[in-house]
PDB file of C-alpha atoms and ligand atoms in Angstrom:
ATOM      1  CA  UNK A   1     157.229  40.079  34.243  1.00 98.00           C
ATOM      2  CA  UNK A   2     159.027  37.404  36.287  1.00 98.00           C
ATOM      3  CA  UNK A   3     159.432  36.532  39.959  1.00 98.00           C
ATOM      4  CA  UNK A   4     162.868  35.266  40.913  1.00 98.00           C
ATOM      5  CA  UNK A   5     163.272  33.096  44.005  1.00 98.00           C
ATOM      6  CA  UNK A   6     166.923  32.904  45.014  1.00 98.00           C
ATOM      7  CA  UNK A   7     168.089  30.787  47.960  1.00 98.00           C
ATOM      8  CA  UNK A   8     171.532  31.882  49.156  1.00 98.00           C
ATOM      9  CA  UNK A   9     173.781  31.195  52.112  1.00 96.00           C
ATOM     10  CA  UNK A  10     172.863  33.514  54.972  1.00 94.00           C
ATOM     11  CA  UNK A  11     176.512  34.657  55.189  1.00 94.00           C
ATOM     12  CA  UNK A  12     176.161  36.094  51.659  1.00 97.00           C
ATOM     13  CA  UNK A  13     172.734  37.640  52.147  1.00 97.00           C
ATOM     14  CA  UNK A  14     173.795  41.167  53.126  1.00 97.00           C
ATOM     15  CA  UNK A  15     176.190  41.411  50.187  1.00 97.00           C
ATOM     16  CA  UNK A  16     173.550  40.138  47.760  1.00 98.00           C
ATOM     17  CA  UNK A  17     170.942  42.509  49.188  1.00 98.00           C
ATOM     18  CA  UNK A  18     173.271  45.537  48.928  1.00 98.00           C
ATOM     19  CA  UNK A  19     174.234  44.677  45.353  1.00 98.00           C
ATOM     20  CA  UNK A  20     170.600  44.268  44.232  1.00 98.00           C
ATOM     21  CA  UNK A  21     169.612  47.571  45.864  1.00 98.00           C
ATOM     22  CA  UNK A  22     172.637  49.365  44.393  1.00 98.00           C
ATOM     23  CA  UNK A  23     171.650  48.154  40.901  1.00 98.00           C
ATOM     24  CA  UNK A  24     168.083  49.401  41.385  1.00 98.00           C
ATOM     25  CA  UNK A  25     166.218  46.136  42.024  1.00 98.00           C
ATOM     26  CA  UNK A  26     163.493  45.775  44.651  1.00 98.00           C
ATOM     27  CA  UNK A  27     163.980  42.647  46.728  1.00 98.00           C
ATOM     28  CA  UNK A  28     162.314  40.985  49.695  1.00 98.00           C
ATOM     29  CA  UNK A  29     164.494  38.918  51.995  1.00 98.00           C
ATOM     30  CA  UNK A  30     163.066  35.939  53.877  1.00 98.00           C
ATOM     31  CA  UNK A  31     164.758  33.916  56.617  1.00 98.00           C
ATOM     32  CA  UNK A  32     164.398  30.287  55.490  1.00 98.00           C
ATOM     33  CA  UNK A  33     165.672  26.830  56.431  1.00 97.00           C
ATOM     34  CA  UNK A  34     167.148  24.210  54.110  1.00 95.00           C
ATOM     35  CA  UNK A  35     165.365  20.871  54.310  1.00 94.00           C
ATOM     36  CA  UNK A  36     168.562  18.801  54.036  1.00 92.00           C
ATOM     37  CA  UNK A  37     171.013  20.543  56.371  1.00 91.00           C
ATOM     38  CA  UNK A  38     168.173  21.997  58.461  1.00 91.00           C
ATOM     39  CA  UNK A  39     170.202  25.161  58.896  1.00 91.00           C
ATOM     40  CA  UNK A  40     169.295  28.753  58.123  1.00 94.00           C
ATOM     41  CA  UNK A  41     169.606  30.212  54.650  1.00 96.00           C
ATOM     42  CA  UNK A  42     168.091  33.282  52.999  1.00 98.00           C
ATOM     43  CA  UNK A  43     165.525  33.448  50.202  1.00 98.00           C
ATOM     44  CA  UNK A  44     165.213  36.580  48.059  1.00 98.00           C
ATOM     45  CA  UNK A  45     162.084  37.451  46.089  1.00 98.00           C
ATOM     46  CA  UNK A  46     162.776  39.778  43.191  1.00 98.00           C
ATOM     47  CA  UNK A  47     160.030  40.872  40.784  1.00 98.00           C
ATOM     48  CA  UNK A  48     161.379  42.305  37.555  1.00 98.00           C
ATOM     49  CA  UNK A  49     160.896  42.685  33.807  1.00 98.00           C
ATOM     50  CA  UNK A  50     161.700  39.676  31.601  1.00 98.00           C
ATOM     51  CA  UNK A  51     164.689  41.380  29.987  1.00 98.00           C
ATOM     52  CA  UNK A  52     166.314  42.074  33.382  1.00 98.00           C
ATOM     53  CA  UNK A  53     166.203  38.496  34.725  1.00 98.00           C
ATOM     54  CA  UNK A  54     169.692  37.586  33.467  1.00 98.00           C
ATOM     55  CA  UNK A  55     171.127  40.711  35.083  1.00 98.00           C
ATOM     56  CA  UNK A  56     169.549  39.837  38.445  1.00 98.00           C
ATOM     57  CA  UNK A  57     170.881  36.274  38.221  1.00 98.00           C
ATOM     58  CA  UNK A  58     174.371  37.571  37.370  1.00 98.00           C
ATOM     59  CA  UNK A  59     174.340  39.885  40.424  1.00 98.00           C
ATOM     60  CA  UNK A  60     173.221  37.075  42.734  1.00 98.00           C
ATOM     61  CA  UNK A  61     175.745  34.662  41.230  1.00 97.00           C
ATOM     62  CA  UNK A  62     178.590  37.153  41.651  1.00 97.00           C
ATOM     63  CA  UNK A  63     177.967  37.513  45.386  1.00 97.00           C
ATOM     64  CA  UNK A  64     177.007  33.915  46.321  1.00 97.00           C
ATOM     65  CA  UNK A  65     179.939  31.725  47.220  1.00 94.00           C
ATOM     66  CA  UNK A  66     180.154  27.934  47.053  1.00 94.00           C
ATOM     67  CA  UNK A  67     180.889  26.273  50.389  1.00 93.00           C
ATOM     68  CA  UNK A  68     181.535  22.741  51.520  1.00 93.00           C
ATOM     69  CA  UNK A  69     180.006  21.437  54.688  1.00 90.00           C
ATOM     70  CA  UNK A  70     180.414  18.158  56.584  1.00 89.00           C
ATOM     71  CA  UNK A  71     177.180  16.396  57.556  1.00 87.00           C
ATOM     72  CA  UNK A  72     176.567  13.073  59.338  1.00 80.00           C
ATOM     73  CA  UNK A  73     176.007  10.369  56.718  1.00 74.00           C
ATOM     74  CA  UNK A  74     172.792   9.379  58.535  1.00 67.00           C
ATOM     75  CA  UNK A  75     171.339  12.543  56.975  1.00 57.00           C
ATOM     76  CA  UNK A  76     171.813  10.828  53.586  1.00 58.00           C
ATOM     77  CA  UNK A  77     170.036   7.654  54.765  1.00 58.00           C
ATOM     78  CA  UNK A  78     173.240   5.582  54.806  1.00 53.00           C
ATOM     79  CA  UNK A  79     172.951   3.453  57.962  1.00 56.00           C
ATOM     80  CA  UNK A  80     175.950   1.158  57.252  1.00 58.00           C
ATOM     81  CA  UNK A  81     178.454   4.027  57.512  1.00 55.00           C
ATOM     82  CA  UNK A  82     176.498   6.090  60.012  1.00 58.00           C
ATOM     83  CA  UNK A  83     179.589   7.281  61.890  1.00 65.00           C
ATOM     84  CA  UNK A  84     181.313   8.778  58.814  1.00 82.00           C
ATOM     85  CA  UNK A  85     180.565  12.405  57.974  1.00 88.00           C
ATOM     86  CA  UNK A  86     180.204  13.232  54.291  1.00 90.00           C
ATOM     87  CA  UNK A  87     180.997  16.480  52.520  1.00 93.00           C
ATOM     88  CA  UNK A  88     178.288  18.361  50.605  1.00 93.00           C
ATOM     89  CA  UNK A  89     178.757  21.425  48.421  1.00 94.00           C
ATOM     90  CA  UNK A  90     176.256  24.192  49.182  1.00 94.00           C
ATOM     91  CA  UNK A  91     175.531  27.067  46.815  1.00 88.00           C
ATOM     92  CA  UNK A  92     176.373  29.516  45.330  1.00 94.00           C
ATOM     93  CA  UNK A  93     172.609  30.086  44.850  1.00 97.00           C
ATOM     94  CA  UNK A  94     169.535  28.009  43.998  1.00 98.00           C
ATOM     95  CA  UNK A  95     167.335  30.079  41.697  1.00 98.00           C
ATOM     96  CA  UNK A  96     163.815  29.628  40.358  1.00 98.00           C
ATOM     97  CA  UNK A  97     162.213  31.990  37.809  1.00 98.00           C
ATOM     98  CA  UNK A  98     158.398  32.098  37.580  1.00 98.00           C
ATOM     99  CA  UNK A  99     155.994  33.926  35.291  1.00 98.00           C
ATOM    100  CA  UNK A 100     153.947  36.647  36.990  1.00 98.00           C
ATOM    101  CA  UNK A 101     150.313  36.802  35.958  1.00 97.00           C
ATOM    102  CA  UNK A 102     149.609  40.067  37.718  1.00 97.00           C
ATOM    103  CA  UNK A 103     151.513  42.589  39.863  1.00 95.00           C
TER     104      UNK A 103
HETATM  105  P1  LIG B   1     169.475  22.256  52.026  1.00 69.15           P
HETATM  106  O1  LIG B   1     168.233  21.488  51.717  1.00 69.15           O
HETATM  107  O2  LIG B   1     169.843  22.365  53.473  1.00 69.15           O
HETATM  108  O3  LIG B   1     170.665  21.571  51.213  1.00 69.15           O
HETATM  109  C1  LIG B   1     172.024  21.972  51.420  1.00 69.15           C
HETATM  110  C2  LIG B   1     172.951  21.210  50.499  1.00 69.15           C
HETATM  111  O4  LIG B   1     172.906  19.822  50.816  1.00 69.15           O
HETATM  112  C3  LIG B   1     172.538  21.315  49.020  1.00 69.15           C
HETATM  113  O5  LIG B   1     173.131  22.469  48.454  1.00 69.15           O
HETATM  114  C4  LIG B   1     173.111  20.032  48.428  1.00 69.15           C
HETATM  115  O6  LIG B   1     174.510  20.152  48.137  1.00 69.15           O
HETATM  116  C5  LIG B   1     173.001  19.070  49.590  1.00 69.15           C
HETATM  117  N1  LIG B   1     171.805  18.240  49.492  1.00 69.15           N
HETATM  118  C6  LIG B   1     170.511  18.645  49.554  1.00 69.15           C
HETATM  119  N2  LIG B   1     169.671  17.614  49.458  1.00 69.15           N
HETATM  120  C7  LIG B   1     170.449  16.506  49.340  1.00 69.15           C
HETATM  121  C8  LIG B   1     170.192  15.098  49.225  1.00 69.15           C
HETATM  122  N3  LIG B   1     168.918  14.602  49.200  1.00 69.15           N
HETATM  123  N4  LIG B   1     171.262  14.246  49.129  1.00 69.15           N
HETATM  124  C9  LIG B   1     172.517  14.723  49.159  1.00 69.15           C
HETATM  125  N5  LIG B   1     172.845  16.030  49.286  1.00 69.15           N
HETATM  126  C10 LIG B   1     171.821  16.918  49.366  1.00 69.15           C
HETATM  127  P2  LIG B   1     172.331  23.270  47.307  1.00 69.15           P
HETATM  128  O7  LIG B   1     171.912  22.335  46.227  1.00 69.15           O
HETATM  129  O8  LIG B   1     173.240  24.395  46.949  1.00 69.15           O
HETATM  130  O9  LIG B   1     171.005  23.826  47.984  1.00 69.15           O
HETATM  131  C11 LIG B   1     171.040  24.876  48.942  1.00 69.15           C
HETATM  132  C12 LIG B   1     169.651  25.117  49.486  1.00 69.15           C
HETATM  133  O10 LIG B   1     168.789  25.520  48.417  1.00 69.15           O
HETATM  134  C13 LIG B   1     168.973  23.898  50.093  1.00 69.15           C
HETATM  135  O11 LIG B   1     169.387  23.727  51.443  1.00 69.15           O
HETATM  136  C14 LIG B   1     167.491  24.255  49.959  1.00 69.15           C
HETATM  137  O12 LIG B   1     167.128  25.166  50.984  1.00 69.15           O
HETATM  138  C15 LIG B   1     167.464  24.998  48.629  1.00 69.15           C
HETATM  139  N6  LIG B   1     167.121  24.115  47.497  1.00 69.15           N
HETATM  140  C16 LIG B   1     167.975  23.403  46.722  1.00 69.15           C
HETATM  141  N7  LIG B   1     167.309  22.724  45.766  1.00 69.15           N
HETATM  142  C17 LIG B   1     166.001  23.013  45.956  1.00 69.15           C
HETATM  143  C18 LIG B   1     164.783  22.616  45.293  1.00 69.15           C
HETATM  144  N8  LIG B   1     164.777  21.776  44.233  1.00 69.15           N
HETATM  145  N9  LIG B   1     163.610  23.100  45.761  1.00 69.15           N
HETATM  146  C19 LIG B   1     163.578  23.942  46.833  1.00 69.15           C
HETATM  147  N10 LIG B   1     164.690  24.360  47.491  1.00 69.15           N
HETATM  148  C20 LIG B   1     165.881  23.903  47.066  1.00 69.15           C
END
């Protein structure tokens, strides 16, 4: 059995949650905050059988959009060009898959 951690944009979270539920997966949704942008995102915990991990990832991928966001360059530690915002691409989803010892 595996535990999937999936960090998605909060604007996609309801769509991802509905799709996982519709396909029969149990999921827990946590309100989280990205360390870089310091803005809200959503983390899903999904426990499932090994042979269903790819299906879960495909569902999450399908409903998680890529976005670009402007951030002050000071966030990147660049003091020389501090006044210039830089563009970062966020998402679709950041996913970790862990082995479950016991459920
Ligand atoms: P944030 O930490 O707020 O990062 C948002 C986006 O900012 C990232 O998108 C990436 O494009 C950019 N970014 C992050 N750290 C950066 C840095 N040191 N220099 C330049 N740009 C940087 P994603 O990669 O799609 O990540 C989205 C969110 O997923 C992150 O939000 C964080 O909450 C989580 N995440 C990403 N990688 C992670 C990791 N290795 N461990 C734990 N959480 C992670």
